[in-house]
Each structure stands twice: as structure tokens, then as C-alpha cells.
Amino acid sequence: MKPEKYRINHLLHPIRQEVSEGFIYTHSRLNANTNKTLEASAFLYALVELLDEKGVIGIEELDERKRSVGQRLIEQLRQSSNGVILQDLEVDKYEFEQEVAIDCENRVHLCKAACCRLPFALSKQDIREGVIHWELGRPYLIDQGADGLCSHLDRDTMSCNVHAHRPVPCRGFDCRKDRGIWLDFENRIANPAVEQPDWLYRLEAKEKMDSAS
């Protein structure tokens, strides 16, 4: 006779799938409405800014300002955890051909599993499969623990518990030339910043400064 836990999970699995499908539909509609709102807001804010600065509105100027303001509003939306994020391009992860082969098991003690601290959106395939956890407060971003590491990372062995089912970003991420992680990949010299708990925030701040300069 199968264990009680197995029988309960077996019974709940179809319900979980239906709930996941419902979430996907609801959040897809939310995304569509959010995009329309963002477009309207971008036009409005751009118009106000140009009227204030020049007093005259040109169509090309309005379009250009709308794009820049729209990007700013999108970033604000993400930071406020409104709306949802899904992978833009749906690729079958089990057929993904651009996997990067890195000897992570021999390097994780140096890089401190930095890639497992990077946030990314899951795909519909990940969600429907029901193996990969996502943050309930920020659908559908990969779930991370209080320590900032992916919830699927075994803290004792520093290995992935769902390696066979890992999402496309995990399969395709190439850290070898990422200066935020490795100062010298070949000689196994990690960036000392990965030792810091706020490494990701420092990395994001640096990227913003570089893009602004």
C-alpha cells in the first residue's frame, strides 16, 4: 500500500495543474492590461514633461520621450512587484541546444553559487510542469530563500535538487566572462565581491552607473 503522503499528492496533482493554468490565464490578462496602462501613462508623462520644458509638442519628440518614459515606468513597475514576468521566448528546455558546460561542482566553493542568486522569470513550461518553485509575491520569478540563494540549491552539498528540470536560464547562463563573478575564470580567481551578502545589489548598482555614464 502506498504511503498516505503519496496518495494525497497524487490526488492534489490535477488540482494543482488546474490552479496553475488559472494563474497563467489570469496573469496573462493582467499583463495585457498592464501594458496598455503603461503605454497610456508613458504618453501622458511624456506630454507633461515636454510641455513643461519646451511649451511646444512635436510628434517625433513625443514618440521618443514616450519610449524613454515607458522604460522608466516599466522599471518602477518591476520594483513595486506589480504585474507578472514570464520568459519572453518560450523554448522547450529539454530540447535547448545552447547549454553551457561548466564544472560548477569544482568551482562553487569559489564563486559561492553566484548564479543561484540571480533572479529570472520562469517559462510557462516551468509553471505547468509544477517542479520549479516561484515567488508567490512576485510571479513568476524563481523562488529564492532568505539568504538570496535559489530555493532548489542544497545548502549542504551546494548542488541543484532539480538539475534535470532546471529552467532555460540556468542551462544557458555563461559565467566565464562575467566580471561580476570571475576576475579570471581560467585561473579560478573569483571576484571577491561574491563573498558579500549584498553582492547582487552592488552588481545592479554598478550596472546602472555604467549605463548612465
CSV table of C-alpha atoms in Angstrom, one decimal:
chain,number,residue,atom,x,y,z
A,1,MET,CA,0.0,0.0,0.0
A,2,LYS,CA,1.4,3.4,-1.0
A,3,PRO,CA,2.1,6.0,1.8
A,4,GLU,CA,-0.6,8.4,2.8
A,5,LYS,CA,1.6,11.4,1.6
A,6,TYR,CA,1.9,9.9,-1.9
A,7,ARG,CA,-1.8,9.3,-2.2
A,8,ILE,CA,-2.6,12.9,-1.1
A,9,ASN,CA,-0.1,14.4,-3.5
A,10,HIS,CA,-1.4,12.1,-6.3
A,11,LEU,CA,-5.0,13.4,-5.7
A,12,LEU,CA,-3.9,17.0,-5.4
A,13,HIS,CA,-1.8,17.0,-8.6
A,14,PRO,CA,-4.7,17.6,-11.1
A,15,ILE,CA,-6.0,20.4,-8.8
A,16,ARG,CA,-2.5,22.0,-8.8
A,17,GLN,CA,-2.4,21.8,-12.6
A,18,GLU,CA,-5.8,23.5,-12.9
A,19,VAL,CA,-4.8,26.2,-10.4
A,20,SER,CA,-1.6,26.8,-12.3
A,21,GLU,CA,-3.5,27.1,-15.6
A,22,GLY,CA,-5.9,29.5,-14.0
A,23,PHE,CA,-3.0,31.6,-12.7
A,24,ILE,CA,-1.4,31.7,-16.1
A,25,TYR,CA,-4.6,32.9,-17.8
A,26,THR,CA,-5.3,35.5,-15.1
A,27,HIS,CA,-1.8,36.8,-15.1
A,28,SER,CA,-1.6,36.9,-18.9
A,29,ARG,CA,-4.7,39.1,-18.9
A,30,LEU,CA,-3.2,41.2,-16.1
A,31,ASN,CA,0.0,41.6,-18.2
A,32,ALA,CA,-2.1,42.7,-21.2
A,33,ASN,CA,-4.0,45.3,-19.2
A,34,THR,CA,-0.8,46.5,-17.5
A,35,ASN,CA,0.9,47.0,-20.9
A,36,LYS,CA,-2.0,49.1,-22.1
A,37,THR,CA,-1.9,51.2,-18.9
A,38,LEU,CA,1.9,51.6,-19.2
A,39,GLU,CA,1.5,52.9,-22.8
A,40,ALA,CA,-1.1,55.4,-21.8
A,41,SER,CA,0.9,56.6,-18.8
A,42,ALA,CA,4.0,56.9,-20.9
A,43,PHE,CA,2.2,59.2,-23.4
A,44,LEU,CA,0.8,61.3,-20.6
A,45,TYR,CA,4.0,61.7,-18.6
A,46,ALA,CA,6.0,62.4,-21.8
A,47,LEU,CA,3.5,65.1,-22.9
A,48,VAL,CA,3.6,66.8,-19.5
A,49,GLU,CA,7.4,66.8,-19.5
A,50,LEU,CA,7.7,68.2,-23.0
A,51,LEU,CA,5.1,70.9,-22.3
A,52,ASP,CA,6.9,71.9,-19.2
A,53,GLU,CA,10.3,72.0,-20.9
A,54,LYS,CA,9.5,73.5,-24.3
A,55,GLY,CA,5.9,74.6,-24.5
A,56,VAL,CA,5.7,73.1,-28.0
A,57,ILE,CA,5.0,69.4,-28.9
A,58,GLY,CA,6.4,67.6,-31.9
A,59,ILE,CA,5.3,64.1,-32.9
A,60,GLU,CA,8.9,62.7,-33.1
A,61,GLU,CA,9.8,64.3,-29.8
A,62,LEU,CA,6.7,62.9,-28.2
A,63,ASP,CA,7.4,59.4,-29.5
A,64,GLU,CA,11.0,59.5,-28.3
A,65,ARG,CA,10.0,60.7,-24.9
A,66,LYS,CA,7.3,58.2,-24.7
A,67,ARG,CA,9.7,55.3,-25.2
A,68,SER,CA,12.2,56.6,-22.6
A,69,VAL,CA,9.5,57.3,-20.0
A,70,GLY,CA,7.9,54.0,-20.8
A,71,GLN,CA,11.1,52.1,-19.9
A,72,ARG,CA,11.3,54.1,-16.7
A,73,LEU,CA,7.7,53.2,-15.7
A,74,ILE,CA,8.4,49.5,-16.5
A,75,GLU,CA,11.3,49.5,-14.1
A,76,GLN,CA,9.2,51.2,-11.4
A,77,LEU,CA,6.5,48.5,-12.0
A,78,ARG,CA,9.0,45.7,-11.5
A,79,GLN,CA,10.4,47.2,-8.4
A,80,SER,CA,6.9,47.6,-6.9
A,81,SER,CA,6.2,43.9,-7.6
A,82,ASN,CA,3.0,44.7,-9.6
A,83,GLY,CA,2.2,42.7,-12.7
A,84,VAL,CA,3.9,39.5,-13.6
A,85,ILE,CA,7.0,38.5,-15.6
A,86,LEU,CA,7.4,35.5,-17.9
A,87,GLN,CA,10.2,34.4,-20.2
A,88,ASP,CA,9.6,36.3,-23.4
A,89,LEU,CA,10.7,33.5,-25.7
A,90,GLU,CA,9.2,30.1,-25.0
A,91,VAL,CA,11.8,27.3,-25.6
A,92,ASP,CA,11.4,23.6,-24.7
A,93,LYS,CA,14.1,23.4,-22.0
A,94,TYR,CA,14.6,19.7,-22.7
A,95,GLU,CA,15.4,20.5,-26.4
A,96,PHE,CA,17.5,23.5,-25.6
A,97,GLU,CA,20.8,23.2,-27.6
A,98,GLN,CA,22.8,26.1,-26.2
A,99,GLU,CA,23.6,24.6,-22.8
A,100,VAL,CA,26.8,25.8,-21.3
A,101,ALA,CA,29.1,23.2,-19.8
A,102,ILE,CA,30.9,24.5,-16.7
A,103,ASP,CA,32.5,22.4,-14.0
A,104,CYS,CA,30.3,24.0,-11.3
A,105,GLU,CA,30.9,21.3,-8.7
A,106,ASN,CA,34.7,22.2,-8.7
A,107,ARG,CA,34.1,26.0,-8.6
A,108,VAL,CA,31.1,26.6,-6.4
A,109,HIS,CA,33.3,27.0,-3.3
A,110,LEU,CA,35.0,29.9,-5.1
A,111,CYS,CA,32.0,31.6,-6.8
A,112,LYS,CA,29.7,31.0,-3.8
A,113,ALA,CA,27.0,29.9,-6.3
A,114,ALA,CA,26.6,33.5,-7.5
A,115,CYS,CA,24.4,32.4,-10.5
A,116,CYS,CA,21.9,31.0,-8.0
A,117,ARG,CA,21.4,34.4,-6.6
A,118,LEU,CA,20.4,35.9,-9.9
A,119,PRO,CA,16.6,36.5,-10.3
A,120,PHE,CA,14.9,35.4,-13.6
A,121,ALA,CA,11.5,34.7,-14.9
A,122,LEU,CA,10.2,31.1,-15.4
A,123,SER,CA,8.6,29.9,-18.6
A,124,LYS,CA,5.0,28.6,-19.0
A,125,GLN,CA,6.6,25.2,-19.3
A,126,ASP,CA,8.2,25.5,-15.9
A,127,ILE,CA,5.0,26.6,-14.3
A,128,ARG,CA,2.8,23.9,-15.9
A,129,GLU,CA,5.4,21.3,-15.0
A,130,GLY,CA,5.0,22.2,-11.3
A,131,VAL,CA,8.5,21.3,-10.3
A,132,ILE,CA,10.3,24.7,-10.2
A,133,HIS,CA,9.1,26.9,-7.4
A,134,TRP,CA,8.3,30.6,-8.0
A,135,GLU,CA,7.9,33.5,-5.6
A,136,LEU,CA,4.3,33.9,-4.6
A,137,GLY,CA,4.7,37.6,-4.1
A,138,ARG,CA,6.4,38.1,-7.4
A,139,PRO,CA,5.1,35.8,-10.0
A,140,TYR,CA,6.8,34.1,-11.9
A,141,LEU,CA,10.3,34.8,-10.6
A,142,ILE,CA,12.4,31.9,-9.5
A,143,ASP,CA,12.0,31.3,-5.8
A,144,GLN,CA,14.9,32.3,-3.5
A,145,GLY,CA,15.4,31.8,0.2
A,146,ALA,CA,16.1,34.4,2.8
A,147,ASP,CA,19.8,34.0,2.1
A,148,GLY,CA,19.2,35.1,-1.5
A,149,LEU,CA,20.0,31.7,-3.0
A,150,CYS,CA,17.7,29.6,-5.1
A,151,SER,CA,15.4,27.5,-3.0
A,152,HIS,CA,16.3,24.5,-5.1
A,153,LEU,CA,20.0,24.7,-4.1
A,154,ASP,CA,21.0,22.2,-1.4
A,155,ARG,CA,22.8,24.3,1.1
A,156,ASP,CA,24.9,21.3,2.4
A,157,THR,CA,26.2,20.0,-0.9
A,158,MET,CA,25.8,23.2,-2.9
A,159,SER,CA,24.2,21.2,-5.7
A,160,CYS,CA,20.9,21.6,-7.6
A,161,ASN,CA,18.0,19.5,-6.4
A,162,VAL,CA,16.1,19.8,-9.7
A,163,HIS,CA,19.0,19.7,-12.1
A,164,ALA,CA,17.2,17.6,-14.7
A,165,HIS,CA,14.3,20.0,-14.7
A,166,ARG,CA,16.2,23.3,-14.4
A,167,PRO,CA,14.9,26.3,-16.4
A,168,VAL,CA,16.4,27.6,-19.6
A,169,PRO,CA,18.3,30.5,-17.9
A,170,CYS,CA,20.1,28.0,-15.7
A,171,ARG,CA,21.0,25.9,-18.7
A,172,GLY,CA,22.2,28.7,-20.9
A,173,PHE,CA,23.9,31.0,-18.3
A,174,ASP,CA,27.6,31.5,-19.1
A,175,CYS,CA,29.6,33.0,-16.1
A,176,ARG,CA,33.0,32.6,-17.7
A,177,LYS,CA,33.3,36.2,-18.9
A,178,ASP,CA,31.2,37.8,-16.2
A,179,ARG,CA,33.5,40.1,-14.3
A,180,GLY,CA,31.0,40.3,-11.5
A,181,ILE,CA,31.7,36.7,-10.8
A,182,TRP,CA,35.1,35.8,-12.2
A,183,LEU,CA,38.2,38.1,-12.4
A,184,ASP,CA,40.0,35.2,-14.2
A,185,PHE,CA,37.9,32.1,-15.0
A,186,GLU,CA,40.7,30.0,-16.3
A,187,ASN,CA,42.9,30.6,-13.3
A,188,ARG,CA,39.9,30.2,-10.9
A,189,ILE,CA,40.1,33.7,-9.5
A,190,ALA,CA,36.6,34.7,-8.3
A,191,ASN,CA,35.6,38.3,-7.8
A,192,PRO,CA,35.9,38.9,-4.0
A,193,ALA,CA,32.6,40.7,-4.1
A,194,VAL,CA,30.7,37.4,-4.4
A,195,GLU,CA,31.6,36.8,-0.7
A,196,GLN,CA,29.4,39.7,0.3
A,197,PRO,CA,25.7,39.1,1.1
A,198,ASP,CA,24.7,42.2,-0.8
A,199,TRP,CA,26.7,41.2,-3.9
A,200,LEU,CA,23.7,41.3,-6.2
A,201,TYR,CA,22.7,44.8,-5.1
A,202,ARG,CA,26.2,46.0,-5.6
A,203,LEU,CA,26.3,44.5,-9.1
A,204,GLU,CA,22.9,46.1,-10.0
A,205,ALA,CA,24.1,49.4,-8.8
A,206,LYS,CA,27.3,49.2,-10.8
A,207,GLU,CA,25.3,48.3,-13.9
A,208,LYS,CA,23.1,51.3,-13.5
A,209,MET,CA,26.1,53.6,-13.1
A,210,ASP,CA,27.8,52.1,-16.2
A,211,SER,CA,24.6,52.5,-18.3
A,212,ALA,CA,24.2,56.1,-17.1
A,213,SER,CA,27.8,57.1,-17.9
